[in-house]
């Protein structure tokens, strides 16, 4: 995940492939499904969104046939919900709005049934995570008003994840950027940095936003200057 955040997709894919080989050697379907969920995100970020949807769908079918799922319904809920959510994101990026909506509906239903956010096999899923990811999808679809409305209903701390809390604010920063609210963009970026500085420093979209803020402001204030220096986008 750290390699992917840094844009090193080659080594990130190598790490995922090795993890998948290990999961297959162990022969545990939940482990395989978890790695495939990560690979779905990787494919989406590389621009292979249709392949991501296909992989997630195949993995969901595998889970449905897995007899051990009945013995571990919480893990099944988390992984099945995450896979449907990632598939929805990939479908949205592939331009298939109808498929994205259908997958998102299934994921939302699973999140509502779970009631709380849980982590299983390095995957986090639940109502709060669902909303945070939905905000990101709204932003990807250039629907900033929907993104900010959804964000107003979310307490990101309930996700129980540093990365989700950070990306909640990064999604908001992008939404405010679309709305032309530079002050809110900076507030959101600073909030994200306070939660997970390393994530923000290497996030390419956040770096682009900081560059845009510097271009918009003839005299960057101390907060913006400090953030830009930290992210190495200002000499």
C-alpha positions as MATLAB code, in Angstrom:
seq = 'XXXXXXXXXXXXXXXXXXXXXXXXXXXXXXXXXXXXXXXXXXXXXXXXXXXXXXXXXXXXXXXXXXXXXXXXXXXXXXXXXXXXXXXXXXXXXXXXXXXXXXXXXXXXXXXXXXXXXXXXXXXXXXXXXXXXXXXXXXXXXXXXXXXXXXXXXXXXXXXXXXXXXXXXXXXXXXXXXXXXXXXXXXXXXXXXXXXXXXXXXXXXXXXXXXXXXXXXXXXXXXXXXXXXXXXXXXX';
ca = [
       0.000    0.000    0.000;
       2.828    2.389    0.856;
       4.505    1.687   -2.483;
       1.229    2.371   -4.291;
       0.756    5.677   -2.486;
       4.212    6.715   -3.631;
       3.295    5.916   -7.221;
       5.662    2.926   -7.417;
       3.111    0.684   -9.123;
       5.706   -1.781  -10.413;
       7.019   -2.808   -7.016;
       3.531   -2.542   -5.507;
       2.258   -5.069   -8.054;
       5.214   -7.347   -7.315;
       4.397   -7.237   -3.588;
       0.737   -8.034   -4.297;
       1.648  -10.950   -6.578;
       3.890  -12.429   -3.881;
       1.161  -12.002   -1.280;
      -1.296  -13.749   -3.581;
       1.062  -16.679   -4.103;
       1.407  -17.025   -0.341;
      -2.365  -16.880    0.175;
      -2.893  -19.520   -2.496;
      -0.226  -21.751   -0.950;
      -2.011  -21.500    2.396;
      -5.273  -22.228    0.602;
      -7.377  -19.771    2.615;
     -10.124  -18.135    0.573;
     -10.429  -15.086    2.835;
      -6.710  -14.350    2.445;
      -6.973  -14.755   -1.317;
     -10.016  -12.480   -1.411;
      -8.265   -9.834    0.673;
      -5.263   -9.759   -1.658;
      -7.566   -9.625   -4.677;
      -9.350   -6.635   -3.131;
      -6.004   -4.860   -2.896;
      -5.208   -5.842   -6.476;
      -8.580   -4.448   -7.586;
      -7.559   -1.040   -6.216;
      -4.156   -1.370   -7.863;
      -5.715   -2.088  -11.257;
      -8.080    0.845  -10.857;
      -5.249    3.246  -10.029;
      -3.218    1.973  -12.986;
      -6.102    2.752  -15.336;
      -7.200   -0.874  -15.779;
     -10.596   -0.307  -14.187;
     -12.506   -2.864  -16.254;
     -10.041   -5.572  -15.219;
     -10.526   -4.452  -11.620;
     -14.293   -4.912  -11.852;
     -13.842   -8.373  -13.377;
     -11.385   -9.457  -10.693;
     -13.608   -8.251   -7.855;
     -16.664   -9.950   -9.388;
     -14.818  -13.258   -9.800;
     -13.592  -13.051   -6.210;
     -17.100  -12.370   -4.900;
     -18.290  -15.495   -6.739;
     -15.463  -17.459   -5.093;
     -16.497  -16.232   -1.645;
     -20.099  -17.269   -2.240;
     -18.910  -20.828   -2.839;
     -16.627  -20.821    0.204;
     -18.152  -23.027    2.898;
     -16.012  -21.441    5.611;
     -17.845  -18.140    5.157;
     -20.742  -19.462    7.221;
     -18.361  -19.996   10.140;
     -16.964  -16.455    9.952;
     -19.808  -14.119    8.933;
     -17.999  -10.979   10.117;
     -15.006  -11.600    7.870;
     -17.344  -12.470    5.023;
     -19.264   -9.230    5.525;
     -16.098   -7.118    5.584;
     -14.455   -8.710    2.558;
     -17.630   -9.096    0.494;
     -18.592   -5.498    1.287;
     -15.135   -4.137    0.451;
     -14.982   -6.079   -2.803;
     -18.348   -4.715   -3.932;
     -17.282   -1.205   -2.952;
     -13.957   -1.424   -4.804;
     -15.731   -2.901   -7.819;
     -18.164    0.035   -7.754;
     -15.271    2.497   -7.680;
     -13.572    0.738  -10.567;
     -16.801    0.666  -12.583;
     -17.277    4.387  -11.988;
     -13.767    5.119  -13.236;
     -14.413    2.887  -16.246;
     -17.419    5.070  -17.073;
     -20.070    2.426  -16.356;
     -22.418    4.431  -14.148;
     -25.161    1.790  -14.099;
     -22.798   -0.983  -12.970;
     -21.225    1.322  -10.392;
     -24.642    2.196   -8.948;
     -25.682   -1.465   -8.751;
     -22.461   -2.513   -7.007;
     -22.607    0.471   -4.667;
     -26.152   -0.476   -3.649;
     -24.981   -3.960   -2.654;
     -22.026   -2.536   -0.736;
     -24.244   -0.018    1.043;
     -26.665   -2.745    2.074;
     -23.812   -4.833    3.455;
     -22.472   -1.822    5.367;
     -25.901   -1.102    6.870;
     -26.259   -4.718    7.977;
     -22.822   -4.688    9.625;
     -23.745   -1.656   11.732;
     -20.133   -0.829   12.677;
     -16.781   -0.519   10.930;
     -14.541   -3.557   11.304;
     -11.145   -4.708   10.071;
     -10.542   -8.217    8.797;
      -7.578   -9.485    6.800;
      -6.212   -5.939    6.378;
      -9.523   -4.686    4.956;
     -11.740   -2.139    6.688;
     -15.441   -1.925    5.941;
     -18.578   -0.553    7.537;
     -20.985    2.403    7.395;
     -18.372    5.110    8.017;
     -15.864    3.685    5.567;
     -18.691    3.315    3.071;
     -19.513    7.017    3.321;
     -15.876    8.090    3.057;
     -15.386    6.019   -0.086;
     -18.662    7.345   -1.490;
     -17.346   10.885   -1.039;
     -14.312    9.918   -3.082;
     -16.553    8.519   -5.815;
     -18.561   11.736   -5.898;
     -15.342   13.680   -6.322;
     -14.142   11.347   -9.091;
     -17.490   11.956  -10.796;
     -17.045   15.732  -10.389;
     -20.014   16.058   -8.041;
     -18.476   18.266   -5.331;
     -21.779   19.406   -3.839;
     -22.844   15.795   -3.268;
     -19.401   15.103   -1.783;
     -19.603   17.939    0.746;
     -23.175   17.036    1.696;
     -22.167   13.431    2.335;
     -19.119   14.593    4.296;
     -21.287   16.686    6.611;
     -22.926   13.463    7.816;
     -19.690   11.589    8.487;
     -17.628   11.273   11.638;
     -14.437    9.892   10.101;
     -13.081    8.862   13.510;
     -15.656    6.073   13.600;
     -13.907    4.325   10.717;
     -11.162    3.278   13.123;
      -8.497    3.862   10.473;
      -5.795    6.486   10.148;
      -5.731    6.158    6.365;
      -9.520    6.492    6.041;
      -9.544    9.551    8.299;
      -6.785   11.120    6.245;
      -8.414   10.386    2.911;
     -11.720   11.733    4.150;
     -10.063   15.154    4.338;
      -8.156   14.653    1.081;
     -11.448   13.891   -0.693;
     -12.905   17.034    0.838;
      -9.913   19.088   -0.308;
     -10.532   17.984   -3.882;
     -14.252   18.760   -3.603;
     -13.567   22.253   -2.277;
     -11.027   22.750   -5.054;
     -13.754   22.060   -7.624;
     -15.922   24.618   -5.835;
     -13.136   27.213   -5.903;
     -12.886   27.505   -2.117;
      -9.122   27.782   -1.583;
      -9.375   28.437    2.154;
     -11.399   25.259    2.669;
      -8.930   23.323    0.502;
      -6.054   24.399    2.740;
      -8.024   23.623    5.902;
      -8.779   20.117    4.624;
      -5.176   19.486    3.596;
      -3.913   20.631    6.989;
      -6.447   18.371    8.711;
      -5.269   15.428    6.608;
      -1.650   16.208    7.427;
      -2.401   16.271   11.143;
      -3.755   12.717   10.888;
      -1.239   11.086    8.525;
       1.612   13.362    7.407;
       3.310   10.701    5.309;
       0.169    9.950    3.317;
      -0.312   13.610    2.454;
       3.320   14.205    1.580;
       3.336   11.552   -1.127;
      -0.229   11.829   -2.438;
       0.043   13.110   -6.032;
      -3.357   14.815   -6.048;
      -2.617   16.604   -2.772;
       0.713   17.782   -4.155;
      -1.045   19.148   -7.247;
      -3.513   20.986   -5.033;
      -0.757   22.628   -3.033;
       0.879   23.774   -6.253;
      -2.461   25.214   -7.394;
      -2.897   27.073   -4.101;
       0.554   28.618   -4.454;
      -0.280   29.758   -7.991;
      -3.578   31.235   -6.818;
      -2.017   33.210   -3.982;
       0.587   35.842   -4.676;
       1.719   35.785   -1.055;
       1.283   32.309    0.490;
       0.543   32.470    4.206;
       2.671   30.619    6.738;
       0.432   27.548    6.800;
       0.577   27.098    3.043;
       4.297   27.806    2.902;
       4.960   25.267    5.655;
       2.817   22.627    3.957;
       4.451   23.244    0.583;
       7.944   22.921    2.048;
       6.987   19.735    3.873;
       5.672   18.239    0.635;
       8.768   19.424   -1.267;
       6.758   21.445   -3.780;
       8.320   24.763   -2.726;
      12.032   25.516   -2.646;
];
